[in-house]
Short mmCIF file of C-alpha atoms in Angstrom, two decimals:
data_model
loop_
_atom_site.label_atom_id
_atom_site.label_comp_id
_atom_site.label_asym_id
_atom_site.label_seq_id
_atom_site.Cartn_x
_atom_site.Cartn_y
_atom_site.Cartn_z
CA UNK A 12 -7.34 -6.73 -16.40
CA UNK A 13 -5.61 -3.39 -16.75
CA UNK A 14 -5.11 -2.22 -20.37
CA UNK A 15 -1.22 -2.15 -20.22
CA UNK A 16 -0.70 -5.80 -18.77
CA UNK A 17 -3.68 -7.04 -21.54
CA UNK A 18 -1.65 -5.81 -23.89
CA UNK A 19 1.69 -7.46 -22.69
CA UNK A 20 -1.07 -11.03 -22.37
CA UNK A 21 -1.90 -10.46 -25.83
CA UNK A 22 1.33 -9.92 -27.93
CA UNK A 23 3.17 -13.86 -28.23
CA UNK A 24 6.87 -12.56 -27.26
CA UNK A 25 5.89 -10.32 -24.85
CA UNK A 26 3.44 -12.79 -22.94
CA UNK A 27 6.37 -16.01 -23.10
CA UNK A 28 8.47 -13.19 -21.15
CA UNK A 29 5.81 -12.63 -18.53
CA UNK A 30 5.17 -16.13 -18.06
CA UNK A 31 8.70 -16.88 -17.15
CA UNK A 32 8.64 -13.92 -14.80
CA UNK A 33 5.15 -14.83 -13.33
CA UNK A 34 7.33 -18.50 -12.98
CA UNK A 35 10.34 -16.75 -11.06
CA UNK A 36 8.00 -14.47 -9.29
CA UNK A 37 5.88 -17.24 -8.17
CA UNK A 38 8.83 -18.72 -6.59
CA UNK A 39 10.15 -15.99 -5.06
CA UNK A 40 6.63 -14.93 -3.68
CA UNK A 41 6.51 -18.20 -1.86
CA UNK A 42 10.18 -17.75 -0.43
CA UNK A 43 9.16 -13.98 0.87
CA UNK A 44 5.48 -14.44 1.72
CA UNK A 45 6.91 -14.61 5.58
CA UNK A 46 5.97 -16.91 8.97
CA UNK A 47 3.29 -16.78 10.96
CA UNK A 48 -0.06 -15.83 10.95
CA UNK A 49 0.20 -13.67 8.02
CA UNK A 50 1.56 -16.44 5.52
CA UNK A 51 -0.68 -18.81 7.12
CA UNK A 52 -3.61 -16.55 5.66
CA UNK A 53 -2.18 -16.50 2.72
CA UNK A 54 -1.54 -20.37 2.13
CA UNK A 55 -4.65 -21.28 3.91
CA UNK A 56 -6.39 -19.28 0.59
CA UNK A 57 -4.38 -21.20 -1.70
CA UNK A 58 -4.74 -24.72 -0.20
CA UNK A 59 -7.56 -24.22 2.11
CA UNK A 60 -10.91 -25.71 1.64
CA UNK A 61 -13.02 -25.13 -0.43
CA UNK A 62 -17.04 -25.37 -0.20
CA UNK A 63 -19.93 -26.50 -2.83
CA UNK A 64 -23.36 -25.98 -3.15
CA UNK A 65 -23.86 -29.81 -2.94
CA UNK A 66 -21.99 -31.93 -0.52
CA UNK A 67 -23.61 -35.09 -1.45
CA UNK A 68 -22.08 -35.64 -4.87
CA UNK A 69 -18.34 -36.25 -3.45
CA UNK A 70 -17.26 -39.51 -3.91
CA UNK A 71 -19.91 -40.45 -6.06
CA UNK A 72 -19.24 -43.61 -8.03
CA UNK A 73 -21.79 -42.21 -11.49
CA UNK A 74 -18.96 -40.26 -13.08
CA UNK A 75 -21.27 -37.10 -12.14
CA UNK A 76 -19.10 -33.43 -12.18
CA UNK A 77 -18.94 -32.37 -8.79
CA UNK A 78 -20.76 -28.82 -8.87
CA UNK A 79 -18.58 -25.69 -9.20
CA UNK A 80 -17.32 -24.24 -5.25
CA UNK A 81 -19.27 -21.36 -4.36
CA UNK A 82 -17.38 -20.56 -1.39
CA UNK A 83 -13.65 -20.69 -0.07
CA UNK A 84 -12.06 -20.73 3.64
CA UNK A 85 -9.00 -17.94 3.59
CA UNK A 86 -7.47 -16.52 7.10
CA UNK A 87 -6.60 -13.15 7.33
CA UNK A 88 -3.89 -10.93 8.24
CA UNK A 89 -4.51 -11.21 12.27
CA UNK A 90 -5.25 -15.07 11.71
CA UNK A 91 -8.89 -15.33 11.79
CA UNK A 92 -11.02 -18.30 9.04
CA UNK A 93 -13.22 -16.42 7.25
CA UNK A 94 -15.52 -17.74 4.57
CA UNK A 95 -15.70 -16.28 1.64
CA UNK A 96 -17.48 -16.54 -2.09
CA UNK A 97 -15.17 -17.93 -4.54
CA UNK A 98 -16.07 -15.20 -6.86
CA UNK A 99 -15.91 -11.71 -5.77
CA UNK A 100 -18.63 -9.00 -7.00
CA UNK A 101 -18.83 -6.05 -4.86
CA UNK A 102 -16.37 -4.84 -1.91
CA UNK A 103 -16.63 -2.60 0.80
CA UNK A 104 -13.21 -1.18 2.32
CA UNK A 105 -13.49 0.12 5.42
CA UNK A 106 -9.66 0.79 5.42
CA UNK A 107 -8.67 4.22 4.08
CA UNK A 108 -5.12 2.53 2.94
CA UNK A 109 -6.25 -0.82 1.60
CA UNK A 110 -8.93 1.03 -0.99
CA UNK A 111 -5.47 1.68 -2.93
CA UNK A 112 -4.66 -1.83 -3.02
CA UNK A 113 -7.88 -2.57 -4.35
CA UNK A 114 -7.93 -0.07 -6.96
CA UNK A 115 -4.24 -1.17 -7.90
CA UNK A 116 -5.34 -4.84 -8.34
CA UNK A 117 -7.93 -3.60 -10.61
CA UNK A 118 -10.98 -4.05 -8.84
CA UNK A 119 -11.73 -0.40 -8.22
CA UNK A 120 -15.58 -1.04 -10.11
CA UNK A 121 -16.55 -3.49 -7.94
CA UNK A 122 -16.05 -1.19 -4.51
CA UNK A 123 -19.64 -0.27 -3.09
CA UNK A 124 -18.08 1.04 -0.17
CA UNK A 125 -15.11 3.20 1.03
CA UNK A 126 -14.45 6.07 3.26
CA UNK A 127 -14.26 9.85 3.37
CA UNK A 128 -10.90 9.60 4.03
CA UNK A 129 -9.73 8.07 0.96
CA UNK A 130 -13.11 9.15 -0.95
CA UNK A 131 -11.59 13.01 -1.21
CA UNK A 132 -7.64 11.98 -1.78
CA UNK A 133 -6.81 14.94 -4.74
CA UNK A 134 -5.59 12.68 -7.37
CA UNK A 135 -8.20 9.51 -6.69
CA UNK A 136 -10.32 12.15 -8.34
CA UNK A 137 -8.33 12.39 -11.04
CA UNK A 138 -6.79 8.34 -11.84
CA UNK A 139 -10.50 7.20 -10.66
CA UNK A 140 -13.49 9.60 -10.66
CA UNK A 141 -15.91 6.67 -10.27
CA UNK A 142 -15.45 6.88 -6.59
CA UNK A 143 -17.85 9.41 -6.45
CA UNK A 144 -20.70 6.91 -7.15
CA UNK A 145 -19.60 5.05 -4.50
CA UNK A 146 -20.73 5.10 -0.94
CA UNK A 147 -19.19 6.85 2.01
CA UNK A 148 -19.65 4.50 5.18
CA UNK A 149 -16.54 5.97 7.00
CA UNK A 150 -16.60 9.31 8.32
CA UNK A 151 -13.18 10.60 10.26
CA UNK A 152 -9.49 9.92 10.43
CA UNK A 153 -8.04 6.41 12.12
CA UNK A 154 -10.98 3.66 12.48
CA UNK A 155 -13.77 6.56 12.04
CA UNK A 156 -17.41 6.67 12.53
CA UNK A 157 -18.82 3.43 10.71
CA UNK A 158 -22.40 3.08 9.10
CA UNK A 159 -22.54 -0.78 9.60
CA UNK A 160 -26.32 -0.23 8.92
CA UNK A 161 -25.29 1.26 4.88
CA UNK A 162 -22.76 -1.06 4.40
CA UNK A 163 -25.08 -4.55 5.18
CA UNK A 164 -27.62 -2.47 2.85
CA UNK A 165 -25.05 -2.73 -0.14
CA UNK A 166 -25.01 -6.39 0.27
CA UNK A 167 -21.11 -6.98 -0.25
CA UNK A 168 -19.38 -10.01 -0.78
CA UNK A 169 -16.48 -9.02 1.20
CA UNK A 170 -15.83 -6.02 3.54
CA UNK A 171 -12.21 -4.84 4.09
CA UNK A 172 -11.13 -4.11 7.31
CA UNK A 173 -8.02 -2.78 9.48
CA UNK A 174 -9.17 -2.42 12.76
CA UNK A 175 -10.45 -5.21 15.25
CA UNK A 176 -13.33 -3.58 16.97
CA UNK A 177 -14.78 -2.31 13.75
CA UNK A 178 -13.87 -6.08 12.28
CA UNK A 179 -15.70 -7.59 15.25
CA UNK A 180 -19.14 -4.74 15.07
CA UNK A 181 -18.73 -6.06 11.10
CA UNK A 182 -18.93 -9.84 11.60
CA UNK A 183 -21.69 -8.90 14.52
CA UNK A 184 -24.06 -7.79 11.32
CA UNK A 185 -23.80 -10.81 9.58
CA UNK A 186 -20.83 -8.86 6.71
CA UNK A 187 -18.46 -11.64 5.48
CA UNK A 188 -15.22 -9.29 6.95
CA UNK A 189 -11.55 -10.21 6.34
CA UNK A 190 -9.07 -7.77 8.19
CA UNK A 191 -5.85 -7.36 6.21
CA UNK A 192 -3.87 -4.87 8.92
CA UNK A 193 -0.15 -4.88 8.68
CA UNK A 194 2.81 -2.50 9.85
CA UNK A 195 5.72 -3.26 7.71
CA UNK A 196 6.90 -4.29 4.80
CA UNK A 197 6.35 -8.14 4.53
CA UNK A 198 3.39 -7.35 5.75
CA UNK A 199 2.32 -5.50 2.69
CA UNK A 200 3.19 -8.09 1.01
CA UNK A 201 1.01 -10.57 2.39
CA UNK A 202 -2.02 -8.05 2.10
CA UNK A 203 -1.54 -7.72 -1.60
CA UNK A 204 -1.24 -11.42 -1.93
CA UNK A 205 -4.24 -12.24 -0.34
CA UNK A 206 -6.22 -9.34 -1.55
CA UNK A 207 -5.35 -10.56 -4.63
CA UNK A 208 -6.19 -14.25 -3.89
CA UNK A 209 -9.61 -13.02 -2.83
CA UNK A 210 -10.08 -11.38 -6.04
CA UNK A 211 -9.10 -13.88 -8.39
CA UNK A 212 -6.80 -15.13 -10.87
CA UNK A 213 -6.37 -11.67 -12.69
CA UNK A 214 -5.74 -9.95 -9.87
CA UNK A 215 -2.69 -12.41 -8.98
CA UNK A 216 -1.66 -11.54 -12.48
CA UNK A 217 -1.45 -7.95 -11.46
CA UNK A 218 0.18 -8.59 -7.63
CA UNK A 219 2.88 -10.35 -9.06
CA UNK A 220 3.85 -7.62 -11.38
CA UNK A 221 3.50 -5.20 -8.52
CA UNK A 222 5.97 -7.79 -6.34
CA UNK A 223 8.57 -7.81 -9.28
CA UNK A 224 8.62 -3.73 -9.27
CA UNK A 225 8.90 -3.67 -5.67
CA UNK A 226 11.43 -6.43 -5.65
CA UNK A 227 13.55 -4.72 -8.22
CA UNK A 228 13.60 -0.98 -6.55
CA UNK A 229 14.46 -2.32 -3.29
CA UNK A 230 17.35 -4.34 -4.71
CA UNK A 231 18.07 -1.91 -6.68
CA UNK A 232 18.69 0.42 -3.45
CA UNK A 233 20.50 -2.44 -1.07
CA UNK A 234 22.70 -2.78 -3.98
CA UNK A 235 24.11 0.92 -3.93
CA UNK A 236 23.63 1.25 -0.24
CA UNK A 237 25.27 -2.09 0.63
CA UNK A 238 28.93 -0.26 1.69
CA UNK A 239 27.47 2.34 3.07
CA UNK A 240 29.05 2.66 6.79
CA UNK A 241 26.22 3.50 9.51
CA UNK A 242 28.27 6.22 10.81
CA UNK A 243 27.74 7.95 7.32
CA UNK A 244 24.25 7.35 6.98
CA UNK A 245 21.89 10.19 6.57
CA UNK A 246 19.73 11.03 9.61
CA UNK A 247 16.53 11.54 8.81
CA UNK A 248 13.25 12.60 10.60
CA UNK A 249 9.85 11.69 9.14
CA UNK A 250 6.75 14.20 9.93
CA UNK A 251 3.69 12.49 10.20
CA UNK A 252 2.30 15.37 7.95
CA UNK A 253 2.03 19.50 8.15
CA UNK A 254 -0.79 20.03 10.40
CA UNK A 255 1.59 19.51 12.98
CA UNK A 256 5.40 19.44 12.85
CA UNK A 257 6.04 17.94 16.22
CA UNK A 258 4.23 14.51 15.51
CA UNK A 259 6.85 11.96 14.03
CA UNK A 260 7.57 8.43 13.40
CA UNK A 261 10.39 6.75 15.28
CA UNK A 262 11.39 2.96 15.10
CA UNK A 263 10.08 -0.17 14.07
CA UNK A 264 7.35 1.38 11.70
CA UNK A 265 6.99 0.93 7.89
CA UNK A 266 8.45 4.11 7.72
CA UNK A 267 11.95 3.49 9.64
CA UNK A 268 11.25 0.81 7.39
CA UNK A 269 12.21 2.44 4.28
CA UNK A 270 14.45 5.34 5.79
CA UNK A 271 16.48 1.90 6.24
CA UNK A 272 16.19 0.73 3.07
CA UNK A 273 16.82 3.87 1.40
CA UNK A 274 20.22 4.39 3.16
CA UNK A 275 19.09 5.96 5.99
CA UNK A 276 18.88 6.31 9.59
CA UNK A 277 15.98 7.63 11.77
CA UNK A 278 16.94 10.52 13.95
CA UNK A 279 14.23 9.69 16.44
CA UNK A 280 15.15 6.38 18.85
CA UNK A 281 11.98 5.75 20.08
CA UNK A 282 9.49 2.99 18.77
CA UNK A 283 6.04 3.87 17.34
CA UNK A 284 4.06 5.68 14.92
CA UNK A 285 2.87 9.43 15.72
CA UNK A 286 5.29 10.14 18.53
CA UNK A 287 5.22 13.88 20.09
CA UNK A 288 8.43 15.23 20.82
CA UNK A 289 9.43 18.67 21.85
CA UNK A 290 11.45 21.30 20.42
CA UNK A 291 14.54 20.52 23.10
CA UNK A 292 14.26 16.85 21.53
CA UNK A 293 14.17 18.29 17.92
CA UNK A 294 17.45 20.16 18.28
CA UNK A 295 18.81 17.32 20.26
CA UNK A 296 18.11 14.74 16.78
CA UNK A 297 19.60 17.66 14.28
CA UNK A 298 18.11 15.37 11.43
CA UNK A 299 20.49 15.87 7.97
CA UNK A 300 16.92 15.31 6.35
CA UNK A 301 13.35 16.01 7.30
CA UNK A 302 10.39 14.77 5.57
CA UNK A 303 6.44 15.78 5.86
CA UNK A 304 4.17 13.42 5.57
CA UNK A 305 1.50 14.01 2.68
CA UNK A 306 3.12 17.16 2.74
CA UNK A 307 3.15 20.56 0.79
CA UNK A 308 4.98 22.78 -0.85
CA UNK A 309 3.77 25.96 1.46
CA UNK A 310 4.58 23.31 4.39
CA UNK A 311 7.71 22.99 3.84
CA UNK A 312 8.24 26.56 3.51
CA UNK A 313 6.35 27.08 6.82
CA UNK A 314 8.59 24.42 8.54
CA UNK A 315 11.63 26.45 7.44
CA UNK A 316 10.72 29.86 8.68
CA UNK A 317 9.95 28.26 11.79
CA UNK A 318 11.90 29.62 14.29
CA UNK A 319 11.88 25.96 16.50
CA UNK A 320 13.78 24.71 13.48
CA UNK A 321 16.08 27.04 12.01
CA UNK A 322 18.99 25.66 14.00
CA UNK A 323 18.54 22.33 12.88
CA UNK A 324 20.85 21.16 9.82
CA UNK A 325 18.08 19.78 7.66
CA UNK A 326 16.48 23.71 7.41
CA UNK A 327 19.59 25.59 7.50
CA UNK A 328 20.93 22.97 4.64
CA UNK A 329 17.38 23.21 2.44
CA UNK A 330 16.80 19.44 2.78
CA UNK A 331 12.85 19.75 3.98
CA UNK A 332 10.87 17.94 1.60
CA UNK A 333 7.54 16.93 0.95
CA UNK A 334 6.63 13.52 0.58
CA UNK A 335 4.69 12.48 -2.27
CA UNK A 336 1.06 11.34 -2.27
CA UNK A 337 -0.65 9.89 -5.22
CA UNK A 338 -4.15 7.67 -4.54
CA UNK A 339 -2.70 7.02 -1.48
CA UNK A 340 0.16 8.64 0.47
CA UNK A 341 3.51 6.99 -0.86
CA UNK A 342 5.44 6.45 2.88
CA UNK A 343 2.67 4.55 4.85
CA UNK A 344 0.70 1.13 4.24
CA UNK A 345 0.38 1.46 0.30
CA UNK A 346 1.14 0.13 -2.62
CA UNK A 347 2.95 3.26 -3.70
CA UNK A 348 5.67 1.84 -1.36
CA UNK A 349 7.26 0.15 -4.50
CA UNK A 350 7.73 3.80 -5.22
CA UNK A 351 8.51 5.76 -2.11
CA UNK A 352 11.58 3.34 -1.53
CA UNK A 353 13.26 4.99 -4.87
CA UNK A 354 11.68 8.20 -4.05
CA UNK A 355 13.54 8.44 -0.82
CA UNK A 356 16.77 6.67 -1.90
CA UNK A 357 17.41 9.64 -4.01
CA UNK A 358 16.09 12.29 -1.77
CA UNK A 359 18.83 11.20 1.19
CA UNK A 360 21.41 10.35 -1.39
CA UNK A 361 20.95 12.74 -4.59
CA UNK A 362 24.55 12.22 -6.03
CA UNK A 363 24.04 8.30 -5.89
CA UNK A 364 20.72 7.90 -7.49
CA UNK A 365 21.18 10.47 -9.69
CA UNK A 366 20.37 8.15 -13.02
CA UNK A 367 16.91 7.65 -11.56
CA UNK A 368 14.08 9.26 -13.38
CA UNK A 369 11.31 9.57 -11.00
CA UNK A 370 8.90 11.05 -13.55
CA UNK A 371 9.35 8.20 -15.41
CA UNK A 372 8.88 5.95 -12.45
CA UNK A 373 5.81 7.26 -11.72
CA UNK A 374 4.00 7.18 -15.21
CA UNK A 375 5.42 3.62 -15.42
CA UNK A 376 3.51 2.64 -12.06
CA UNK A 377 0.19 4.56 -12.79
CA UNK A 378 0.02 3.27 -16.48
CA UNK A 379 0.91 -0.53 -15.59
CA UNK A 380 -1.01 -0.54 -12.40
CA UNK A 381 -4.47 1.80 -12.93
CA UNK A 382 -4.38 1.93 -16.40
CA UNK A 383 -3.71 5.99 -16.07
CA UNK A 384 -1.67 7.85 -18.41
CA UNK A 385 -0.10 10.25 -16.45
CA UNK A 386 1.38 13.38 -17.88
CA UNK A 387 5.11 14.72 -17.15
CA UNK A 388 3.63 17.86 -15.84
CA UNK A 389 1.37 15.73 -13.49
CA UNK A 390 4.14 13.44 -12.31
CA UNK A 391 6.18 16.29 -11.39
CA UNK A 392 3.05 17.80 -9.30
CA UNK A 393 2.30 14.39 -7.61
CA UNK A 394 6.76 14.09 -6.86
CA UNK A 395 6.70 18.34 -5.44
CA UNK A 396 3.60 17.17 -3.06
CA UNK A 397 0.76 19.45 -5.16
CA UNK A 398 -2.93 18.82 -5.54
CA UNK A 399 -3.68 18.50 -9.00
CA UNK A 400 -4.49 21.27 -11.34
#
């Protein structure tokens, strides 16, 4: 278990308080987890069956113990029954995103397998430098080149998966493969939860924390918002990242998502992730806000002497930011989304969130979630959208 919620176990006071909040939470998980086939993976885990290495002894009439399960039935995130051990040793992720969730649970030591993608994030290297030691099976952006060959080498007990051919090539080699894609928020949700109910009891521990922090930014953010007319919403437009400042995200993503939640409005009307548009169509949106993706310091200066943008409000008013990454970026399919929410509340509405101390936020989640202790100086790196030092 990480050190900081150990501690919290191990002092009386402080563990009665968590128990009544794991209580509360517990509720509330149930209430949130969501319909269809995403909740039924997760309550299929919880009250699904469950397999031992002897059949015969059930219903014996000796008093004999009936021998320990060795293997549990879950369904995943796109509502497929997979089998898995009841105890969980070594993982391979497949999933650039979902490594984060693993690392956040506090499995990171038992990963065998990851990607390149994820493998060579700045600050991984920094909060977890023991993912050098482990294997590379994913080479490329989106699904990637897979070595299915490496991974059935490594002999996991589970392999992580987003995508469905690469799920289906997976199960083809015999890897026990549970695919925990989702695209918005409750969906996150779900995939922690049964990530977590893969991993065990400790790692349920730590979801349930994570749910209470996410829980309590995004109220936190409804709360102020709640008045808000739509008509005085800021607009915002979200950059997928710098490499190029024409690809955006419109509506109906995770990231409209939170641009909703944090009191905004997406400037783009179109549904979908990774949407071209041209520079007639940028003018014509005149976002009050513009965030890149994973971006940079240097690319938000490029963006601004950009002579396709310097009519648009967002440049002319200085309001191009960078969004933060940390072991995985903050505004898509991670964890970090219990931060990005108060991240971006304050970005679009400075004056209204201007008690929130995102330096402090961010040691907070690092320290209670990998067990990191972040600096001040490092904080304010990860929140400007710079590598390391």
């Amino acid at each position: 278990m990480h050190r900081a919620l150990h501690a919290g176990f191990m002092d009386g006071r402080r563990g009665r308080e968590f128990m009544a909040r794991y209580d509360e939470i517990s509720r509330r998980q149930f209430v949130k987890i969501g319909s269809g086939v995403a909740a039924a993976g997760v309550f299929a885990g919880l009250f699904g069956c469950a397999k031992g290495s002897d059949s015969g002894s059930e219903g014996s009439s000796d008093g004999a113990a009936t021998p320990e399960a060795t293997t549990t039935t879950i369904t995943d995130l796109k509502g497929d029954q997979v089998e898995i051990p009841t105890k969980i040793n070594t993982i391979v992720d497949l999933w650039h995103a979902h490594n984060q969730v693993v690392l956040m649970l506090g499995a990171g030591d038992k990963l065998v397998g990851t990607t390149e993608n994820f493998k060579k994030g700045a600050w991984v290297q920094v909060v977890y430098p023991r993912i050098n030691d482990v294997e590379t099976l994913v080479t490329g952006s989106g699904a990637g080149e897979v070595n299915y060959e490496e991974a059935l080498s490594l002999q996991p007990d589970v392999v992580f998966t987003s995508d469905e051919e690469v799920t289906a090539n997976a199960r083809k080699q015999g890897l026990t493969t549970v695919n925990v894609m989702f695209q918005d928020y409750e969906g996150l949700r779900n995939d922690v939860a049964l990530t977590a109910q893969i991993l065990g009891s400790e790692a349920q521990d730590i979801a349930k924390e994570w749910e209470k922090m996410l829980d309590e930014n995004t109220d936190l953010v409804a709360k102020r918002m709640k008045d808000v007319a739509d008509a005085d919403k800021t607009k915002v437009l979200h950059i997928v990242n710098g490499k190029d400042y024409k690809m955006v995200d419109g509506r109906g993503t995770i990231v409209d998502e939170w641009i909703k939640l944090a009191g905004g409005v997406n400037a783009i009307e179109q549904n979908g992730n990774r949407i071209e548009i041209t520079e007639e169509e940028i003018i014509g949106a005149n976002p009050d806000v513009i965030i890149i993706g994973s971006g940079t310091p240097d690319q938000v200066e490029a963006l601004k002497a950009d002579s396709a943008w310097t009519g648009v409000k967002a440049v002319q008013n200085g309001a191009v930011y960078a969004n933060p990454s940390g072991v995985f970026p903050w505004d898509r399919y991670s964890g970090e989304e219990a931060l990005q929410v108060l991240w971006a509340a304050k970005a679009l509405n400075p004056d209204t969130f201007s008690d929130i101390d995102m330096v402090k936020e961010v040691k907070k989640f690092y320290d209670l979630f990998y067990g990191f202790a972040m600096t001040d100086d490092q904080a304010q790196m990860m929140l400007a959208g710079e590598k390391p030092a």
